[in-house]
Structure formats: structure tokens, C-alpha cells
Coordinates of C-alpha atoms in Angstrom, one line a residue:
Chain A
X22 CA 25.5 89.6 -45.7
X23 CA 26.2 88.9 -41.9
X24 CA 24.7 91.2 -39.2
X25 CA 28.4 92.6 -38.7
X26 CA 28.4 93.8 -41.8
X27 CA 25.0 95.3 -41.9
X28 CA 25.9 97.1 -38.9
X29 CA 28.9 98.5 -40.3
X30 CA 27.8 99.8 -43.8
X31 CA 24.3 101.6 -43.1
X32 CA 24.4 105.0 -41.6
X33 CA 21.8 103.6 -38.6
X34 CA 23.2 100.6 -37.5
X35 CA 26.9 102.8 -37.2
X36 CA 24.4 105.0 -34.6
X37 CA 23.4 102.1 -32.9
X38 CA 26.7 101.2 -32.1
X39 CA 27.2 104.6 -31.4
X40 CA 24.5 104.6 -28.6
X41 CA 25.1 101.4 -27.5
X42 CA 28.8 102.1 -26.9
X43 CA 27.9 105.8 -25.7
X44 CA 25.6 103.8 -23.1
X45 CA 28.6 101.7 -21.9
X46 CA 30.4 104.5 -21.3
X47 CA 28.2 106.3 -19.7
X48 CA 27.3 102.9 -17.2
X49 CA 31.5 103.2 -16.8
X50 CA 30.9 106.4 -15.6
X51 CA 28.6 106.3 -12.9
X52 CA 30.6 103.4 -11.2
X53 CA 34.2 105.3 -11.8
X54 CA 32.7 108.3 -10.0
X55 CA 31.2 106.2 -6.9
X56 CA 34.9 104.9 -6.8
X57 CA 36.4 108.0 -7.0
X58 CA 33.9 110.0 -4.4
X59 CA 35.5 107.5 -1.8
X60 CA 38.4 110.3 -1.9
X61 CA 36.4 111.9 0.6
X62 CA 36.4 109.4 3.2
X63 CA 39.3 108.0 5.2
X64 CA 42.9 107.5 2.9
X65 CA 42.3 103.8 3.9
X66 CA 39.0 103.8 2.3
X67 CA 39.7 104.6 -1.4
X68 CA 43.4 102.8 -0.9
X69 CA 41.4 99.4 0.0
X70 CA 39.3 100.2 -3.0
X71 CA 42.0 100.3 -5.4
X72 CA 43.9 97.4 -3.7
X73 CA 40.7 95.3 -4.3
X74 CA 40.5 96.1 -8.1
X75 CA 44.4 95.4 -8.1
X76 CA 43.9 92.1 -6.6
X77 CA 41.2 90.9 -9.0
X78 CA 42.9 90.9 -12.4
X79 CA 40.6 89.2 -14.5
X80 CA 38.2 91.3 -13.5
X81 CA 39.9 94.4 -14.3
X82 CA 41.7 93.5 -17.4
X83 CA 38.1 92.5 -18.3
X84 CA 36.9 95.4 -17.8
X85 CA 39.6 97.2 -19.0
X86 CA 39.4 95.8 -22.6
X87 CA 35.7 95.6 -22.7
X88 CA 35.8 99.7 -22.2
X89 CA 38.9 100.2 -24.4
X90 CA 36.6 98.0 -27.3
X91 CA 33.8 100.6 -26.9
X92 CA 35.8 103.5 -26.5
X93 CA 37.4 102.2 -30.0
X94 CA 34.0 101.2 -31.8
X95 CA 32.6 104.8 -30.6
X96 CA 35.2 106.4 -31.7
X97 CA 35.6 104.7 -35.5
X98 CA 31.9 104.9 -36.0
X99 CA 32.1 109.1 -34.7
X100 CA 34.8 109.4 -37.5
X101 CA 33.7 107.1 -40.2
X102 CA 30.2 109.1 -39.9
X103 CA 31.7 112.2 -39.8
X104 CA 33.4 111.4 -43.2
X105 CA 29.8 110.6 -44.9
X106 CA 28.4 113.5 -42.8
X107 CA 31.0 116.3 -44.7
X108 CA 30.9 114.4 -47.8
X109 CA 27.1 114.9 -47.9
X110 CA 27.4 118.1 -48.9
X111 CA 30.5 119.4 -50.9
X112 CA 29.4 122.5 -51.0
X113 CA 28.0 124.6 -47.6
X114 CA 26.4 127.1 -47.1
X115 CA 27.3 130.7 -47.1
X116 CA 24.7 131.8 -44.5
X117 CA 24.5 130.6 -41.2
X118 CA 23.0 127.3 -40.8
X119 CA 21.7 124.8 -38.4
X120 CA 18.5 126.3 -37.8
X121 CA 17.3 125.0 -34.6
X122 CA 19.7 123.0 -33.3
X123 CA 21.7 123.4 -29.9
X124 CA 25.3 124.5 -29.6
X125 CA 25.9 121.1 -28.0
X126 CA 24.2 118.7 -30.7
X127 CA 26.6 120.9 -33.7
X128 CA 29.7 120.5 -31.6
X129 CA 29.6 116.4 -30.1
X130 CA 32.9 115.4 -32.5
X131 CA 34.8 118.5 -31.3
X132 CA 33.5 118.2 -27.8
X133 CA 34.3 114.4 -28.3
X134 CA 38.1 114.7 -29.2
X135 CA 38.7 117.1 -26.2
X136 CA 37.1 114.1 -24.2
X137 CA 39.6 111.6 -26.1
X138 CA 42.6 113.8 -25.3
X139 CA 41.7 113.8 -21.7
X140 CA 41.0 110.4 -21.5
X141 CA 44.4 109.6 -22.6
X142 CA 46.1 112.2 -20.2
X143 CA 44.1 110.9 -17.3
X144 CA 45.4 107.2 -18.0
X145 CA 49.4 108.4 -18.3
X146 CA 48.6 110.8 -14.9
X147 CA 47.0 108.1 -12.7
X148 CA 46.8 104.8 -14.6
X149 CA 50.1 104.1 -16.0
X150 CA 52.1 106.7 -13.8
X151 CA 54.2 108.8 -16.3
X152 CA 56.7 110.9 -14.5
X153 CA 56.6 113.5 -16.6
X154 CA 53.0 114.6 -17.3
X155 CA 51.7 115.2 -13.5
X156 CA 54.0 118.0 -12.7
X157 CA 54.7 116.5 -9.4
X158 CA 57.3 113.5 -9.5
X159 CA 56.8 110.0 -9.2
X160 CA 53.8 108.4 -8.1
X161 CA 55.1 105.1 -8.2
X162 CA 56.9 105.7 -5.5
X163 CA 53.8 106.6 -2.7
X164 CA 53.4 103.7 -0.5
X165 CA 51.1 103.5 2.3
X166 CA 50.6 100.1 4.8
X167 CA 47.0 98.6 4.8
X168 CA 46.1 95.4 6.8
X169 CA 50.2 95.1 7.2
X170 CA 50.2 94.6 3.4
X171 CA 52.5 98.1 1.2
X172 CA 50.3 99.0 -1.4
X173 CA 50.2 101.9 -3.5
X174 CA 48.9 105.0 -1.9
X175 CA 46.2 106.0 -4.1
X176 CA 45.1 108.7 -2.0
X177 CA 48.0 110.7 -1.8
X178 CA 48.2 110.2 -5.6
X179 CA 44.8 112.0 -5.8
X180 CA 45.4 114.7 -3.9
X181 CA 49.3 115.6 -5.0
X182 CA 47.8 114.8 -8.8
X183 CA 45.3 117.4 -8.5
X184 CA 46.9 120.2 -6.1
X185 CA 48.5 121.4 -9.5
X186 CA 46.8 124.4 -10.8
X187 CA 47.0 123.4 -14.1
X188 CA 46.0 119.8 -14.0
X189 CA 42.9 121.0 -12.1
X190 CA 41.8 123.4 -14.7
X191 CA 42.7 121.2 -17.7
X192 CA 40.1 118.2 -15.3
X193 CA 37.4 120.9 -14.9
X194 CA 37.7 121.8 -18.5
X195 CA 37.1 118.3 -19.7
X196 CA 34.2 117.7 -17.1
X197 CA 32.5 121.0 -18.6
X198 CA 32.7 119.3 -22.2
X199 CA 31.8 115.9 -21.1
X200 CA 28.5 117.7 -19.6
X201 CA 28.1 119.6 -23.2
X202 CA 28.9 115.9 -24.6
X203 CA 26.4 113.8 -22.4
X204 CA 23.8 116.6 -22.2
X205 CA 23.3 115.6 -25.9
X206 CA 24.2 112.5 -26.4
X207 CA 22.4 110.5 -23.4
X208 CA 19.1 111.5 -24.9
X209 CA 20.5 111.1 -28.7
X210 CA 21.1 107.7 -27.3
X211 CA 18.2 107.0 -27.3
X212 CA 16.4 108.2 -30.3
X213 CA 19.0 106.4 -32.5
X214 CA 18.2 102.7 -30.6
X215 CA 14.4 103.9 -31.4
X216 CA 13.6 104.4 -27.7
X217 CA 11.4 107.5 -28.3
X218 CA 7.9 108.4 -28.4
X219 CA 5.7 111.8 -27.9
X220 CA 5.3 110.9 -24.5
X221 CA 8.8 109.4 -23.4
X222 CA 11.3 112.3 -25.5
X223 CA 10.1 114.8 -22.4
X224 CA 11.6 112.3 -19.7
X225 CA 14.3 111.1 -21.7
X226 CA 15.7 114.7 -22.3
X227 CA 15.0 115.3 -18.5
X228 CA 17.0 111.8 -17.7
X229 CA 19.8 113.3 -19.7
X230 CA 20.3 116.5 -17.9
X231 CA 19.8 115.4 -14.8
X232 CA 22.5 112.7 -15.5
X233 CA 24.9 114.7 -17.4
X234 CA 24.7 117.4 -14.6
X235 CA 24.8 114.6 -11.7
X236 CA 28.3 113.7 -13.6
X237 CA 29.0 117.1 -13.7
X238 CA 28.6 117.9 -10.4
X239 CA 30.2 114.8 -9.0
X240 CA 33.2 115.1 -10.9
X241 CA 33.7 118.3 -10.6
X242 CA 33.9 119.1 -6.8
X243 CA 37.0 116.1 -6.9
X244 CA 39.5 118.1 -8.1
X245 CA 38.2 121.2 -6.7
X246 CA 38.1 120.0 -3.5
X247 CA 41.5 119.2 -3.8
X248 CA 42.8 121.8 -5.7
X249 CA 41.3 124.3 -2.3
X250 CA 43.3 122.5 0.0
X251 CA 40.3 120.9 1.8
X252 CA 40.7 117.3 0.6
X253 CA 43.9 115.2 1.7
X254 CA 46.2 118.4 2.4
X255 CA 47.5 117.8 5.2
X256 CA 48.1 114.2 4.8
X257 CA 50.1 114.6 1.6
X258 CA 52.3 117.5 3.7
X259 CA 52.9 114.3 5.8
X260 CA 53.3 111.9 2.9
X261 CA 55.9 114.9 1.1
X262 CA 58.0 114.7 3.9
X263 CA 58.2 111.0 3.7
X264 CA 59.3 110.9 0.5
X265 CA 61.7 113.2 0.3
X266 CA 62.8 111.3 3.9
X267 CA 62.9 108.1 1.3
X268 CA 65.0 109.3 -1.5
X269 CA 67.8 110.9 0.0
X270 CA 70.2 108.6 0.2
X271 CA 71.3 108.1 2.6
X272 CA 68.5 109.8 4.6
X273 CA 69.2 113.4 6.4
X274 CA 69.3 112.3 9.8
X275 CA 71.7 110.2 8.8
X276 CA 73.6 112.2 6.9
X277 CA 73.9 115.1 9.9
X278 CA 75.4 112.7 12.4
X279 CA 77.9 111.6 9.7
X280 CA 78.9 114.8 9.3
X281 CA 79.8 115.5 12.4
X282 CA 81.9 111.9 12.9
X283 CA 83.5 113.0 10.0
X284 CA 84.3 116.4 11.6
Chain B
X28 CA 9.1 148.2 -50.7
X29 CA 11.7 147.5 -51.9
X30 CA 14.5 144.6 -51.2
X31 CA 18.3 143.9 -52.2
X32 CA 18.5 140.3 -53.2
X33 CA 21.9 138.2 -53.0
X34 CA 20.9 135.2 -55.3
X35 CA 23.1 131.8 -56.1
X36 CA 23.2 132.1 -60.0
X37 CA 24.6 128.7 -61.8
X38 CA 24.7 128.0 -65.1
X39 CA 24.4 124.7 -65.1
X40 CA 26.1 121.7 -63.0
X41 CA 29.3 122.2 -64.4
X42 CA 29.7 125.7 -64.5
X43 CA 30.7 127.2 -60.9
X44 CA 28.0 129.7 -59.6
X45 CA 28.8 132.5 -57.9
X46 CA 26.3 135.2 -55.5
X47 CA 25.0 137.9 -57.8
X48 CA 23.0 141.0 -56.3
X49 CA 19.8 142.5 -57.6
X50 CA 17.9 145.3 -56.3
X51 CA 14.0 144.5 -56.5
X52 CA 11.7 146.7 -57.9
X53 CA 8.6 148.2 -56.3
X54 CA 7.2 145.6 -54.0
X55 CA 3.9 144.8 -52.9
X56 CA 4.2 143.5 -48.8
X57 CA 1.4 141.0 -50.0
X58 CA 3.0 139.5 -52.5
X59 CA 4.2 135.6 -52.0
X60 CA 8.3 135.4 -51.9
X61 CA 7.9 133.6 -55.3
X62 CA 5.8 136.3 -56.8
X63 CA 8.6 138.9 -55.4
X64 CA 10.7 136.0 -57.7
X65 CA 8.1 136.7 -60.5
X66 CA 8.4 140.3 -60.9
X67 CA 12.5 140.4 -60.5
X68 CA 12.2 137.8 -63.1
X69 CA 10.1 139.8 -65.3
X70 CA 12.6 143.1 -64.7
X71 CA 15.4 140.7 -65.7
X72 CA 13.7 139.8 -68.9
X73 CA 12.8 143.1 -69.8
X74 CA 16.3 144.0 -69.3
X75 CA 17.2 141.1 -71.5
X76 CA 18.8 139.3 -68.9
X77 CA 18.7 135.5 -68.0
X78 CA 16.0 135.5 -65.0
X79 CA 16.3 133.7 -62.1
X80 CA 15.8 129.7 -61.9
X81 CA 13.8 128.1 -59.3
X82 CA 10.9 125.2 -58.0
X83 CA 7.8 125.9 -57.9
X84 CA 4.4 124.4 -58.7
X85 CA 0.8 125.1 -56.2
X86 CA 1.9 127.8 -54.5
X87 CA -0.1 126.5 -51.9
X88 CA 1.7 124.6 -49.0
X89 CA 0.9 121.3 -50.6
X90 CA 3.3 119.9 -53.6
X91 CA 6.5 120.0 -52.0
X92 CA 8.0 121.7 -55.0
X93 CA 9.3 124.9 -53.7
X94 CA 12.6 125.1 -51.7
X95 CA 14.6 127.9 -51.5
X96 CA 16.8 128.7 -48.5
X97 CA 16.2 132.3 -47.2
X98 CA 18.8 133.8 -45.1
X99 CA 19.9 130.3 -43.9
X100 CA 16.4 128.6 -43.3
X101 CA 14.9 126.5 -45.8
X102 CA 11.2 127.8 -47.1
X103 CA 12.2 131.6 -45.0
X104 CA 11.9 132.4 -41.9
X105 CA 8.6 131.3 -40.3
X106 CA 7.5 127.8 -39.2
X107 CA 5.4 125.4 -40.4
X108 CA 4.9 126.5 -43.6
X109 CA 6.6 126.7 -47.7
X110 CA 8.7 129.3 -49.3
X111 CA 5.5 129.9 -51.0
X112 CA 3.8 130.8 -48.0
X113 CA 6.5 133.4 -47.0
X114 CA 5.1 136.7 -47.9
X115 CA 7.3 139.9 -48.2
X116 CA 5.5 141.6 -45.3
X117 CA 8.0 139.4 -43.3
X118 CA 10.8 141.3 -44.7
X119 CA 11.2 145.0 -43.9
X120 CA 12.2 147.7 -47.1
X121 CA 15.8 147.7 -47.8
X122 CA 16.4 144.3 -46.8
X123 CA 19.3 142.6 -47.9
X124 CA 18.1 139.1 -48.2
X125 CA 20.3 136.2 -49.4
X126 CA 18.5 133.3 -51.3
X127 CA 20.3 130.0 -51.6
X128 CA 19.6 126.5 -53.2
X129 CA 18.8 123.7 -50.9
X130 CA 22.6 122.3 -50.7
X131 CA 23.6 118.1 -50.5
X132 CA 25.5 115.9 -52.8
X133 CA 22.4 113.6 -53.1
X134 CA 20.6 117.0 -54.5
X135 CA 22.7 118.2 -57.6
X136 CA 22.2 121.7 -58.6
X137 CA 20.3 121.9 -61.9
X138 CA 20.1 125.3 -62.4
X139 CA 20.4 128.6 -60.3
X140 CA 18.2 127.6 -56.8
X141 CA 16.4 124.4 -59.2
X142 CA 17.9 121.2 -57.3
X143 CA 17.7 117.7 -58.6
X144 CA 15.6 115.9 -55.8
X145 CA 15.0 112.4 -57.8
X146 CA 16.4 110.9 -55.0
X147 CA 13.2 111.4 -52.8
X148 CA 11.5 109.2 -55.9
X149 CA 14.2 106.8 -56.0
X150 CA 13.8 105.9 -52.1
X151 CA 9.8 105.5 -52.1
X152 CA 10.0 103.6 -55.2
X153 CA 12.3 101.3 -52.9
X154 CA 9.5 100.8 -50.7
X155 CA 7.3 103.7 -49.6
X156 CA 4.0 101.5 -51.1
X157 CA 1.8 98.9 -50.0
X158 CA 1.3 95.9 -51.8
X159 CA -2.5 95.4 -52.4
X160 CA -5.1 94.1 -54.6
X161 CA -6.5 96.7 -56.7
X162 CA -10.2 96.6 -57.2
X163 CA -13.2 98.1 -55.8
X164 CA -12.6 100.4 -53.0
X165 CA -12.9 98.8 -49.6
X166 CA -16.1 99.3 -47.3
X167 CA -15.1 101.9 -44.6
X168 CA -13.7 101.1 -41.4
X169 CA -13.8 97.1 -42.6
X170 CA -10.1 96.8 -40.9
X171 CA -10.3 98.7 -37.5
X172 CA -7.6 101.4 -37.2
X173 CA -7.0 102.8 -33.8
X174 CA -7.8 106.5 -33.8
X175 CA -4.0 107.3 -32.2
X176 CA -2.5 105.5 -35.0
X177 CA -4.4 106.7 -37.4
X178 CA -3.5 110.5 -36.1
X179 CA 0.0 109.3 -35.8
X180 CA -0.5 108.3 -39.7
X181 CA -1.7 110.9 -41.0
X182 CA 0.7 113.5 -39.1
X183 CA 3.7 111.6 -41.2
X184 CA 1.6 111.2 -44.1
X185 CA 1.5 115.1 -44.3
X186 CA 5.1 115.3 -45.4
X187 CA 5.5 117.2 -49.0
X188 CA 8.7 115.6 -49.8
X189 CA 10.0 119.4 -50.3
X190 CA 13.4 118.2 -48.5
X191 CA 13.6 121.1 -46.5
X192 CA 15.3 118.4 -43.9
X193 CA 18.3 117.7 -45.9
X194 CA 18.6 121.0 -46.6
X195 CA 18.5 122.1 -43.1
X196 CA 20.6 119.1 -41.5
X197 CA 24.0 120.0 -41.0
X198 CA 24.8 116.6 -42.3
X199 CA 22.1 116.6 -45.0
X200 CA 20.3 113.5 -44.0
X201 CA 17.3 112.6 -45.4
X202 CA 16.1 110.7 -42.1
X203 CA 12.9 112.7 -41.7
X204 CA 11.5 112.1 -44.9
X205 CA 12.4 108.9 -44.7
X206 CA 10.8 108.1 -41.4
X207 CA 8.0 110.0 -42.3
X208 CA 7.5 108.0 -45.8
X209 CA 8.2 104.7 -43.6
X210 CA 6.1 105.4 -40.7
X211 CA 2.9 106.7 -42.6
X212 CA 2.7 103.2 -44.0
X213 CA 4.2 101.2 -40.9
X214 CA 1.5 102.5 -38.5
X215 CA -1.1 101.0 -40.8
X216 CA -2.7 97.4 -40.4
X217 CA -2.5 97.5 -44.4
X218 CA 1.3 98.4 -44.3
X219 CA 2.3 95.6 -41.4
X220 CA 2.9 92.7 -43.8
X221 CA 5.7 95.0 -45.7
X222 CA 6.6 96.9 -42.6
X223 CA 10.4 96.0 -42.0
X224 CA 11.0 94.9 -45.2
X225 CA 10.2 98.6 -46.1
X226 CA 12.2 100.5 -43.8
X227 CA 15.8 98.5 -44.7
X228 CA 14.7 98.9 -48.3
X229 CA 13.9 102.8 -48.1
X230 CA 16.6 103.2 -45.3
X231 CA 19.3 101.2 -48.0
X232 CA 18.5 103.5 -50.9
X233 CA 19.0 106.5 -48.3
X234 CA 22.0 105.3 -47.6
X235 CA 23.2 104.5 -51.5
X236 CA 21.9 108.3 -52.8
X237 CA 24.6 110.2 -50.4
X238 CA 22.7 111.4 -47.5
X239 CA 24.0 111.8 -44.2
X240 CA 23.3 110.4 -40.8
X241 CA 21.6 111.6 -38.3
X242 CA 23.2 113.8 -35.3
X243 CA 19.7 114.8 -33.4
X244 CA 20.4 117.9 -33.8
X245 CA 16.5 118.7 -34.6
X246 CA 16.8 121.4 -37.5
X247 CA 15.0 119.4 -39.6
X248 CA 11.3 119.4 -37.5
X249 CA 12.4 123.1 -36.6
X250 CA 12.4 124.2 -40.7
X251 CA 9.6 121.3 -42.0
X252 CA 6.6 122.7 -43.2
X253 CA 4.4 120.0 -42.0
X254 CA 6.2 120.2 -38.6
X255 CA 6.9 116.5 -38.8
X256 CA 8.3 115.0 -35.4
X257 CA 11.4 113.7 -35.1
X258 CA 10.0 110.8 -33.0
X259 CA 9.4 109.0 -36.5
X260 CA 13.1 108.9 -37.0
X261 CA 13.1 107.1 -33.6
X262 CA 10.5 104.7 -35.2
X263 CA 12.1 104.5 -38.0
X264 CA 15.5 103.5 -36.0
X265 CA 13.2 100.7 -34.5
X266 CA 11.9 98.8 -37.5
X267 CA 15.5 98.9 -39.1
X268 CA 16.7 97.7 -36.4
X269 CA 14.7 94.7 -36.3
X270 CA 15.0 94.2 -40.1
X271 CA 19.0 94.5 -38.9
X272 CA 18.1 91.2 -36.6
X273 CA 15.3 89.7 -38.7
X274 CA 17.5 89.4 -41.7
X275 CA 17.2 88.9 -45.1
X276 CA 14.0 86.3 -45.7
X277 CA 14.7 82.9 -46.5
X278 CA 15.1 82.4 -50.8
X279 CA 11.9 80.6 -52.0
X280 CA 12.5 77.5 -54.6
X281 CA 10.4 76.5 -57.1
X282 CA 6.8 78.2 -57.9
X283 CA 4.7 80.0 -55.3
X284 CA 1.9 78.2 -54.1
X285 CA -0.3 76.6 -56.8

């Protein structure tokens, strides 16, 4: 029997690759939130930022398919455990269980999907730039100038992206699980790799919270920020104007002194 | 006093139980929950009914044979101790209290709130033993212990086997027996040549009786009644994990040494 295989089909190696995966997440998100926080310094600052990543597409690809492997492997092992987990015991209980345990450790898989969902809706908003779930319009279109070079205007993206009501609440709602999510599971982490002892489970459970409530934080005042007009309004007022100045065709200027030839 | 009970009555595995209620009679507040079992049992007799199946053996904390879960805990509703430790003066009069068999596919129901927990036997007979020469009995303190490990030992090697864990654990695992059985042995200089051998062996059978994993939710070490730590599941994690890497040990040929 090869180690992949040993991994697989026993209950603890499936929650080491839970943890380990959970812990490459978790790495994934500490750096995505120092990229993001760059929203509020100068546009050109985060713009840059993204332009770099752009121009480095090994690098991103890689990283890109290294994440989407663990986000994969965390998610079959969640479900595959889950299965033996309900079929464990056929037949429950008809008083009220789970003596002991936190709301957050009873509810990671529910917590977990939410996280999925949001995962996928954040990657269609800002990653692959569907039209039609932002409530805005096409963000392919935003265009800014850096170094003499057009690149995509990742700022205004940001800010237009998030000054919808509803895409605000439905970001703050999947930060509040992720905190539920990571609360747990940082410090679940590890106790399933065996990293626990009387006198480490105290600071491991104190890493987690602070972590989980660093993320918390951190993501968090984003979208708020932006939501309250104090982030980026003003620019995007600009940036509005330019683009409706862009796809009127032929632009209104233009179209006003035409008018009046015609006349 | 007097107490309303809501009990799981079962014929037998393949009859489907249902909740019957019986009001108690008279009650001392002294009495064990189990002799409060006794005398509805003996009301149920009188009355020519079938009385009440259930575990039970010392009625002292220390065989592991009682379960019972009272009102959604396993061994009632204080800590750190049996079902046959739970006295009535926990309860007030007029209670309504609902009494449950421990629940998970690797325990099959027997009878009424009797579970089938062979499976405990099966996994230590996997590898929950050390391997030595039998014999006169060691002079004391001839292999040096450290006294940490040795406290460390003995606080696993306090587990019943009751499986109060799996009957607590939302996914019914069986991981804090399990690391208790493997660490109790593991800590030991006389365990060390077995040691990860022994935990994919035990952790295996887990695995093969039905049990399920472990989510960290901590019910079990809340409802055990030897208040075992769920830091020897995190040992345990550790020594399968390098039985995972170490694999299997190379086949021998031939004879053994000679």
C-alpha cells in the first residue's frame, strides 16, 4: 500500500490533509489581505500590484493551481469525512447533543460551504469579470495609464465592486463565517497534525483567535470602507464619467455639435 | 421523590424501539441512578412487565460497564464521574428525565439501553499490549521512568473503556479511547519498541469497526469520566503519522535469528 493510499483510506491521514490544506489556505490568506489592504493607499499603488502579478504568469498560474489543488483536496476530504461522520451513527439522538462542544466546532461543513459559495462569487466578481454578477457593468472595461503602459484599473474595480449594498453585505457575511470557520479550525489544525501538548493547546487556541480575528478585522473594514464612501469615491465619480464618456458612441460632445451642423 | 422516566425500550436489534414513559415510584434522593433503575425494574416485574435492560457491573466509577445517556450526556449530568455515580439528589421531584442508549453503528443495540461495545476489545486486541517476557516480576524502578511520563501514563491509563466518547461525539469517533489505550503504552520505555506499530494497528481497526473521525469538537473530555485530555488524540495523530511515513516493516525471509 503506497503512502497515497494510506492517506486517503484512514480517517487521520484524511485530517491531515485536511490541516495541511486548511494551513495553505490560511498562508493564502494572510498574503491576499496584505495585497488587498494596498486599496487604501494611492490607486497607483494596488494597480502596480496587480499589474505585477499579471506580468509574472508562471508565477500566478502556479499559484493559482497550487491553491485551487488544496481548495479541492480540503474540500473532498470535508465531504468524504462527513459521509463516514453521518454514517457513524444511523440513528441520533432524540435529546440534544454535543455536550461541550462550541457552536463553531458543530457547524465547520455548513460554515465551510457558505465559504465555497463565496469563494466562487468572489472569483466571477473580480477574477474572471462576469458582467452580470457585480451589479455594476463591465469591469473589463476600467482602464487606467501606469508608467505610460493601459492596464486594468483594479482600484476602481474595488471600489465600484463594493459600493453595492448587497455585495457588501453578502462580503461581510462570508468574512463573519470565515472568522466562525478559522476560529476553529486554525487550532483544530493543529491537533490533527499532532502539534498539541498541555502546555502548547493554551497558545495555540490563543494563535487562533488572534489570527482568525486579525482576518476578520482586516477584511472586514475593505468593503466597509468602501461601502461608506470613504475609500476611492471620489475617484470612481471621476472614473464613471469616463466611461460613460467611452461608450457613447460617438461621444456626447461630439454628438452636441453634430447636432447642431445638422440643424 | 418521585421522577417521570422517558426510556428507549428495544426488543432486540431487529425490532424498532420506540420511547416508553414510566412514572418512578417513591424515591430515595440517595439512591445511585441505577438503583432508581433497580426499583422501577422491580415495580415493572411486579407488575409483570418486561423491566428495563441496561450495563452495569461495580457500581463504582471503575469497570467501564455502565453507560446510559441522561438527558443528552452520557453517564448524567455531572463531570468526571459514571452513570453509577449520578445520584437522584441531582434530579429534582417531578422530573421528566429522558434515558437513552449510547448511539453509533460500531455499538449495535442489544437490548433496551444494553449496547454491544466488543469493538473496544477488538481494537486493543489489535494492539493495546506490550510484548514482554513473562516471568518473575521486575525489580522496581530497574528501567527509569520520568515522573512526567509516568503521570502522563497513568492519566490515560485511567480510561474505563465505558465509551462515553463515542457516545458523546457528534461523529461517534472512538479517538479518545483510542489515544488513550495508545498513549498509556506509548509513553512507556516498555511500550517504545511496539509504539507506532501500535497506533496504525489500533488506529486501523478504529477505522474498520465504523467510528467516525474526529472534528475537535471536545465533547468527549467534557462527558469522560476519567476526564481524559484530548491532547492524547494529538499524540495519537503524531505516532500515526509517523507509522503513515515509516511504513509497513520490511518482510523477513527465512527463520528468525538462530
Amino acid at each position: 500500500m503506497n503512502i497515497v493510499d494510506r492517506i486517503w483510506n484512514s480517517s487521520l491521514g484524511k485530517k491531515y490533509l485536511m490541516a495541511l490544506t486548511g494551513g495553505a489556505l490560511f498562508v493564502f490568506l494572510i498574503g491576499h489581505l496584505v495585497g488587498n489592504l494596498q486599496v487604501f493607499g494611492p490607486p497607483d499603488l494596488i494597480n502596480g500590484y496587480a499589474h505585477f502579478l499579471k506580468s509574472k504568469p508562471g508565477l500566478l498560474w502556479g499559484a493559482r493551481l497550487g491553491l485551487l489543488a488544496c481548495v479541492a483536496l480540503h474540500i473532498a476530504s470535508a465531504v468524504t469525512l462527513a459521509q463516514l461522520n453521518a454514517a457513524a451513527r444511523p440513528q441520533p439522538y432524540a435529546t440534544k447533543g454535543a455536550y461541550g462542544a462550541s457552536k463553531a466546532s458543530q457547524y465547520m461543513l455548513p460554515t465551510g460551504v457558505v465559504i465555497a459559495a463565496f469563494v466562487v462569487y468572489h472569483l466571477a466578481h473580480f477574477t474572471v469579470l462576469l458582467p452580470g454578477v457585480n451589479g455594476v457593468g463591465d469591469f473589463t472595461k476600467l482602464k487606467t495609464v501606469l508608467h505610460g503602459e493601459e492596464i486594468p484599473d483594479v482600484y476602481a474595480m474595488m471600489v465600484l465592486g463594493l459600493q453595492v449594498p448587497w455585495v457588501c453585505v453578502f462580503y461581510l457575511i462570508a468574512q463573519a463565517l470565515l472568522f466562525t470557520h478559522l476560529g476553529h479550525g486554525l487550532a483544530a489544525m493543529f491537533q490533527s497534525l499532532g502539534f498539541r501538548d498541555h502546555v502548547w493547546w493554551p497558545r495555540i487556541q490563543c494563535f487562533a483567535k488572534a489570527a482568525s480575528i486579525a482576518l476578520l478585522i482586516g477584511y472586514s473594514i475593505i468593503p466597509v470602507a468602501i461601502c461608506l464612501r470613504v475609500v476611492g469615491s471620489d475617484y470612481v465619480e471621476r472614473k464613471k464619467y469616463d466611461l460613460k464618456a467611452a461608450n457613447s458612441q460617438p461621444a456626447p460632445a461630439l454628438v452636441a455639435v453634430q447636432g447642431k451642423e445638422a440643424k | 421523590m418521585k421522577v417521570t422516566l422517558k426510556v428507549w425500550r428495544q426488543k432486540n436489534r431487529n425490532t424498532p424501539g420506540s420511547f416508553k414513559t414510566y412514572e418512578s415510584p417513591e424515591l430515595n434522593e440517595n439512591m445511585s441512578f441505577l438503583e432508581m433503575l433497580d426499583v422501577v425494574n422491580e415495580a415493572l416485574a411486579n407488575r409483570g412487565e418486561e423491566p428495563i435492560a441496561f450495563d452495569h457491573d461495580c457500581r463504582e466509577g471503575i469497570c467501564g460497564t455502565c453507560s446510559l445517556v441522561i438527558d443528552g450526556k452520557p453517564h448524567g449530568p455531572h463531570k468526571g464521574i459514571a452513570t453509577c455515580q449520578t445520584y437522584m439528589r441531582s434530579f429534582k421531584d417531578g422530573d421528566e428525565i429522558v434515558v437513552e442508549p449510547f448511539r453509533a453503528k460500531a455499538f449495535p443495540l442489544i437490548k433496551d439501553l444494553v449496547c454491544d461495545r466488543k469493538a473496544f476489545d477488538r481494537i486493543q486486541h489489535a494492539g493495546g499490549f506490550i510484548t514482554v517476557r513473562t516471568g518473575a516480576a521486575p525489580d522496581a524502578n530497574s528501567i527509569p521512568v520520568p515522573k512526567e511520563n509516568a503521570d502522563l501514563a497513568m492519566d490515560a491509563a485511567q480510561c474505563i473503556g465505558c465509551g462515553a466518547c463515542v457516545a458523546a461525539c457528534k461523529n461517534a469517533s472512538a479517538m479518545l479511547f483510542v489515544s488513550a489505550k495508545i498513549s498509556h503504552l506509548g509513553l512507556m520505555p516498555q511500550g517504545q519498541p511496539e509504539r507506532y506499530k501500535r497506533a496504525k494497528a489500533m488506529v486501523d481497526q478504529m477505522d474498520a469497526e465504523g467510528f467516525g473521525a474526529c472534528t475537535v469538537t471536545g465533547s468527549c473530555e467534557a462527558v469522560c469520566p476519567k476526564e481524559i485530555s484530548l491532547d492524547f488524540i494529538a499524540r495519537m495523530n503524531r505516532d500515526y503519522g509517523v507509522a503513515l511515513l515509516k511504513g509497513d516493516p520490511k518482510a523477513i525471509k527465512g527463520g528468525g535469528a538462530g
